[in-house]
Structures are given as C-alpha cells and as structure tokens.
Coordinates of C-alpha atoms in Angstrom, one line a residue:
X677 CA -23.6 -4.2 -15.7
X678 CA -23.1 -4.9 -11.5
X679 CA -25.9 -4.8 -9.3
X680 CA -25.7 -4.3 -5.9
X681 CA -26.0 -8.3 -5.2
X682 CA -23.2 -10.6 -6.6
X683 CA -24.1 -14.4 -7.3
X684 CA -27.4 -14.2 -4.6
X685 CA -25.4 -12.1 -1.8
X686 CA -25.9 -8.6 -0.6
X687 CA -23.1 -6.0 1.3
X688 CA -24.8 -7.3 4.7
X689 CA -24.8 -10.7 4.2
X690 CA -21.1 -9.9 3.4
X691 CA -20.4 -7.7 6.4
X692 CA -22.2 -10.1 8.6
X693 CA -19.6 -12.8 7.5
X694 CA -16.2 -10.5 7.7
X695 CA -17.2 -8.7 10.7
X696 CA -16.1 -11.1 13.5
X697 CA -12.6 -11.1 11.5
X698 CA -12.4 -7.5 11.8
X699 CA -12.6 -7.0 15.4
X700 CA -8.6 -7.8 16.1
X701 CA -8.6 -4.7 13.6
X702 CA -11.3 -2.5 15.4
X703 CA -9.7 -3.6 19.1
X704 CA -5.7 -2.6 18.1
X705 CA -7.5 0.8 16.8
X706 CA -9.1 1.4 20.0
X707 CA -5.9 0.7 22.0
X708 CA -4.0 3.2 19.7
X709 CA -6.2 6.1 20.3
X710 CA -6.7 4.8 24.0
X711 CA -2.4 4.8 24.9
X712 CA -1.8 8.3 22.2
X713 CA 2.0 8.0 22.4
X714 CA 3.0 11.7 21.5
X715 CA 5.2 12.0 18.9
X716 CA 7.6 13.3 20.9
X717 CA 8.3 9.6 22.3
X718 CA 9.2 7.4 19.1
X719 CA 9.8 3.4 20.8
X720 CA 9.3 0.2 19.3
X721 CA 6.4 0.1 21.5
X722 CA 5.1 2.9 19.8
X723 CA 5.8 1.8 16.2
X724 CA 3.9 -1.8 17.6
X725 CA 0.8 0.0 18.9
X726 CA 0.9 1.8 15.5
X727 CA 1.3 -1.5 13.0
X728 CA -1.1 -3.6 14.7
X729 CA -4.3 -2.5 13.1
X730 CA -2.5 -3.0 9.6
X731 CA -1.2 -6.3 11.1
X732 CA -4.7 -7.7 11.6
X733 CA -5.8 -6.5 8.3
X734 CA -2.8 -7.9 6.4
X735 CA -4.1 -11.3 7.9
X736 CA -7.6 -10.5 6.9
X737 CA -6.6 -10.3 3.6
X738 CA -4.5 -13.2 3.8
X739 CA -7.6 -15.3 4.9
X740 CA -9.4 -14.4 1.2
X741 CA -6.5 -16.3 -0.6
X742 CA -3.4 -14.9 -1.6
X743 CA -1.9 -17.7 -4.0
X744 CA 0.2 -16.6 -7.2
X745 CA -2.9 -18.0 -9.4
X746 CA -4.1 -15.3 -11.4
X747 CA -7.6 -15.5 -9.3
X748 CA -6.5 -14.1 -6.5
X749 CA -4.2 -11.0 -8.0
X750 CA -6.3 -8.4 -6.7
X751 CA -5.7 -10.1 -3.1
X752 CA -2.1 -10.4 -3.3
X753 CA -1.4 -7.0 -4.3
X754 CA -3.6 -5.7 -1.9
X755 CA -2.1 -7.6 0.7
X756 CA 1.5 -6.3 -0.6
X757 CA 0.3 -2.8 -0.2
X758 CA -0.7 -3.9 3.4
X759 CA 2.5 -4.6 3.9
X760 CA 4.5 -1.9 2.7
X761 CA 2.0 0.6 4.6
X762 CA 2.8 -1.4 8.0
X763 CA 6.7 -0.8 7.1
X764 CA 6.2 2.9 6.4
X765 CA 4.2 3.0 9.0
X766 CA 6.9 1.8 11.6
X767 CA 9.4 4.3 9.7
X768 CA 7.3 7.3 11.0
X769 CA 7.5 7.2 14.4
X770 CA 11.1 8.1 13.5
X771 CA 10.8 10.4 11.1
X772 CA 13.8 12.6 11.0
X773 CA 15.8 9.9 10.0
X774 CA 13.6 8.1 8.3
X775 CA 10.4 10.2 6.4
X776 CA 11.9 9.8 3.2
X777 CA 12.3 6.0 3.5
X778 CA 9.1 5.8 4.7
X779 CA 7.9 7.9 1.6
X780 CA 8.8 5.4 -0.5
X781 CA 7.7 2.7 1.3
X782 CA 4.2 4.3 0.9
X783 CA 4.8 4.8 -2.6
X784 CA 5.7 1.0 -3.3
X785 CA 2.1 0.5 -1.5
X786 CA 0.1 2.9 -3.9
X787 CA 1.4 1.1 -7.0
X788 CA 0.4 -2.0 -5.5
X789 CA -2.6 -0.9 -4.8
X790 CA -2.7 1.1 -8.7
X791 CA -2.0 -2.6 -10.1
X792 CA -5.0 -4.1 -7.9
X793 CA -7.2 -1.8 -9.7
X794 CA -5.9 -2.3 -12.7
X795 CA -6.0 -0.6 -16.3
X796 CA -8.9 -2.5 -17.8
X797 CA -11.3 0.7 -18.4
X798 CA -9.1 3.7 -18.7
X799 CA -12.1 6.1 -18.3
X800 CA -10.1 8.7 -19.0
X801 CA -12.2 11.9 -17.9
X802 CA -12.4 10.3 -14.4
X803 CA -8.2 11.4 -14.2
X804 CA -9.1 14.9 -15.1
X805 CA -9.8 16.4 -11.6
X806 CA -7.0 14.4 -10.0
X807 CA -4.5 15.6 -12.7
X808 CA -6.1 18.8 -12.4
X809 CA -5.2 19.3 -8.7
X810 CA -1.8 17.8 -8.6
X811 CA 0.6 20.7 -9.9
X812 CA -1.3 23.2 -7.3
X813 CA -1.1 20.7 -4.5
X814 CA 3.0 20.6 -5.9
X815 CA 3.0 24.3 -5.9
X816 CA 1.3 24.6 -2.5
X817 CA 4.0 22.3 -0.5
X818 CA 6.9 23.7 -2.4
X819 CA 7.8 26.6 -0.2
X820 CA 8.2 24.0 2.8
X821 CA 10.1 21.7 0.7
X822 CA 14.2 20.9 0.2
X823 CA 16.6 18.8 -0.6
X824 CA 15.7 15.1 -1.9
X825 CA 12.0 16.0 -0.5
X826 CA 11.4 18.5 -3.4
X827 CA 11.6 15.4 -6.7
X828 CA 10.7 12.8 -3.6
X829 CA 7.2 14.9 -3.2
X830 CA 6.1 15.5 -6.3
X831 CA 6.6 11.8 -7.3
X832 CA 4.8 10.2 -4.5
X833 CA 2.0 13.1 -5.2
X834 CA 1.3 11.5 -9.0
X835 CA 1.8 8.2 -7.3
X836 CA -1.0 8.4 -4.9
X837 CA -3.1 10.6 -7.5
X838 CA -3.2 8.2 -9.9
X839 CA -4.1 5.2 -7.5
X840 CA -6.8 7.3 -6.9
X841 CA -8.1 7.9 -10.4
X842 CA -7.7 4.0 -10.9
X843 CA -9.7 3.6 -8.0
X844 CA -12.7 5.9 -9.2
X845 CA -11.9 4.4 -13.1
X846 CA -13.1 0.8 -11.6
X847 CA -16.8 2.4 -11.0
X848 CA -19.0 4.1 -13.4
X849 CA -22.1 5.3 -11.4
X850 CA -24.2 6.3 -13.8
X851 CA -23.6 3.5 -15.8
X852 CA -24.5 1.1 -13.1
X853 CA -20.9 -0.6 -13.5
X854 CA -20.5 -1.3 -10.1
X855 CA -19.8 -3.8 -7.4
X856 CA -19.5 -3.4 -3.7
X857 CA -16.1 -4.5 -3.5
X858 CA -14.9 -1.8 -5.8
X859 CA -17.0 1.2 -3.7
X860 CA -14.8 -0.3 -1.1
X861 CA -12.1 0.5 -2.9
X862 CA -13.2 4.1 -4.0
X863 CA -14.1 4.7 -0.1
X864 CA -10.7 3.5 0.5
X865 CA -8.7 5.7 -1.9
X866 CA -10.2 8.6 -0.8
X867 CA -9.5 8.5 2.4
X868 CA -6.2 7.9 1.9
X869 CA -5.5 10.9 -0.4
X870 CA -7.5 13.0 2.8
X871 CA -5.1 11.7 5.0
X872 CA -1.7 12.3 3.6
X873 CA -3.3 15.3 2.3
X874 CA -3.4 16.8 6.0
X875 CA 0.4 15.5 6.4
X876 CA 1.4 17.3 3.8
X877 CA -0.1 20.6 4.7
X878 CA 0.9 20.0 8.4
X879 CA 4.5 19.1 7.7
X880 CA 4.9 21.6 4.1
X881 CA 2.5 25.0 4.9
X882 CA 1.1 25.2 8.5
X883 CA 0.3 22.9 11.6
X884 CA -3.1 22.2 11.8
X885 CA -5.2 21.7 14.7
X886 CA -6.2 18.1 15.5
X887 CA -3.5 16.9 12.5
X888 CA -2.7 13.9 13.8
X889 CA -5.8 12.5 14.7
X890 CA -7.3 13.2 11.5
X891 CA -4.6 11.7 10.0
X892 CA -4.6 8.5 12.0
X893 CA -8.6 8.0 11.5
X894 CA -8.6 8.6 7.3
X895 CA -5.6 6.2 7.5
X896 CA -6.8 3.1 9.2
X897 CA -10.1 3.7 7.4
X898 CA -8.5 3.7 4.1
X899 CA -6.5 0.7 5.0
X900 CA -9.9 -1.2 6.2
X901 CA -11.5 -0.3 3.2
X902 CA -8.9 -1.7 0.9
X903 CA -8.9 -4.4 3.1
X904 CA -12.7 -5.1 2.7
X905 CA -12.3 -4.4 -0.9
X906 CA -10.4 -7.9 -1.1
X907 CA -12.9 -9.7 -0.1
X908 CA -13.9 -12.9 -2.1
X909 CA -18.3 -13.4 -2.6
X910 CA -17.3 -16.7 -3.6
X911 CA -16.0 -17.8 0.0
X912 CA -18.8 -15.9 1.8
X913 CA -21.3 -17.8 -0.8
X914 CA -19.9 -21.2 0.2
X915 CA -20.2 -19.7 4.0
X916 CA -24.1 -18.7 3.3
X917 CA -24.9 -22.4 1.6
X918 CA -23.2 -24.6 4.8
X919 CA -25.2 -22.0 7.1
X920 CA -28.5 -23.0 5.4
X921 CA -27.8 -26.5 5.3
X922 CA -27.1 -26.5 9.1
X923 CA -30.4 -24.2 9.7
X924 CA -31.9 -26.5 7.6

C-alpha cells in the first residue's frame, strides 16, 4: 500500500526541489515554439532547437543517479529512453530518408521505458483495452501504409501499446497501490501514445489541423513526465533535512 507521501515528503515538497532543474527544459520549449522552423526547412539548426528540451531532461535524469547498481535501474533506463527519443527526434526533421530509422529509434526508447516499468505485477486486465485497440488502430493506418512501413508499423504500434499497459500495470487506484512517481509515469505514457497517435493519423489517413503542434506539446510533456518519474525521494529527503538544519 502507497500513500500519497513517501518517507515524510509530499509531490510539492518534491516539485519545489526539481523545479529550478527543469527550467533549462521549460526555456528550450519556449524557444522551439517561439523560432517554429516549418517542416519544410529540415537544418541542423532545426534538429538542435528540436533536441534541446530532451537534452536538458536527459541531464535531469542523469542528476538522480544513473550508476549500473541495481538501485538506480529505473533511472538508467529512463535516461536510455531519453536518449534514443533525442536521436529519433533529430532523424525527423529528415524524414524522407530517415522515418523508418527514426521509428526504430523510438521503438528502442519504448522498450527502455517497458523495462523501467517492469513486469513485477502483471495486472493483466489493465492490457485488455490497449490490446483491444491495437488491430483497429493497424487496420486504420493500413490503407496509407507500404513497403517496410506496413511490418515496421504494426511492430512499433504493440511496442508503444504495451509500454503503455506496463505503465498503467505499475498503479492500481482502487487499491491505493500508488506512488507519485509512478502517476508520473502513467501521465507520461499517455501522452505519448496521444502524440504519435496524431502522427500516425496525420501521416497514414488524413492531415489534421494543428498536427504538429499537438504533436510537439503531448511529446515534450511525455518526455518531462518520464523524466519526473525518475526522480529519487531519497535525494530530495536528504535536500529537506540540510534545509531544516540551516533554517534551524
């Protein structure tokens, strides 16, 4: 059983810690939207203005501890799906040559992510709806599918539907099995799943009005709330003693 306080610390104490790391993060967002490169203009100024906001995240991460000891797993394989989103990321703004490359560079990201979360409670009924929707999303891109894309598709589909049902499988609401961290992760899994949703309905059906801004926002806050997710209470506890100690 998980309350909503871990060890003597609540969400805002935790937020108030992490928040003056995240403004790198919140900043390279703002300049993104703020410079818009069209699509139609693929530089490695673009790609740049594009990876930063992972950039400052993969550091965030990398400030909670990333060793090989077993302690800090779920931060290292966060911090490798980080990674592999950055490269896909850079992949996109050329994405006639390089979608499918970038594809998989997503999909190395998701089973990062699927081993962060881990296969401790199955909770099987929680991967009905995902497995549910999969073959009609499948279905629905097909027409606008060929070549490679049409196997390439469908794979990274179950990929990044069952990251999502590990994601919700880590929680259990109604059974008050819960911790902040792991809503984090939920948060961030479903926005993710929103956002390549839209690409695939605006690159495989129809173009869709306001796609790529849609698609940008889910995406960076999927990736902040992974990010957030890999947060250690232990190092914001030591953080909340020395502040008392100095107040006191």
């Amino acid at each position: 059983m998980c309350a909503m306080k871990e060890d003597g610390i609540s969400p805002l104490q935790v937020f108030g810690h992490v928040g003056p790391r995240l403004i790198p993060f919140l900043k390279t967002v703002i300049i993104y939207f703020v410079a818009w490169i069209p699509d139609e203009y693929p530089s490695i100024f673009a790609a740049l203005l594009k990876c930063l906001p992972i950039l400052c995240l993969i550091l965030f991460v990398g400030l909670q501890g990333i060793s090989l000891e077993e302690k800090h797993d779920y931060q290292r394989r966060i911090f490798i799906g980080l990674v592999f989103s950055c490269i896909g990321d850079a992949l996109l703004i050329w994405p006639d040559p390089h979608f499918v490359t970038a594809m998989v560079s997503f999909a190395i990201a998701h089973i990062s992510y699927i081993r962060a979360f881990g296969f401790t409670h199955f909770r099987w009924p929680k991967a009905v709806p995902f497995y549910i929707a999969l073959p009609f999303v499948c279905y629905w891109f097909y027409p606008g599918l060929q070549g490679i894309l049409i196997p390439g598709v469908f794979i990274y589909i179950t990929i990044i539907t069952s990251m999502g049902w590990r994601a919700f499988a880590s929680v259990d609401i109604m059974e008050n099995i819960w911790t902040w961290n792991k809503l984090c992760g939920v948060i961030g899994a479903t926005s993710f799943i929103i956002s390549d949703l839209v690409i695939g309905i605006n690159k495989f059906v129809a173009p869709l009005y306001l796609a790529k801004p849609i698609i940008m926002v889910t995406y960076y806050f999927a990736q902040l709330f992974f990010a957030l997710s890999a947060v250690q209470n232990s190092n914001v506890l030591i953080k909340l003693r020395v502040s008392n100690k100095k107040v006191n």
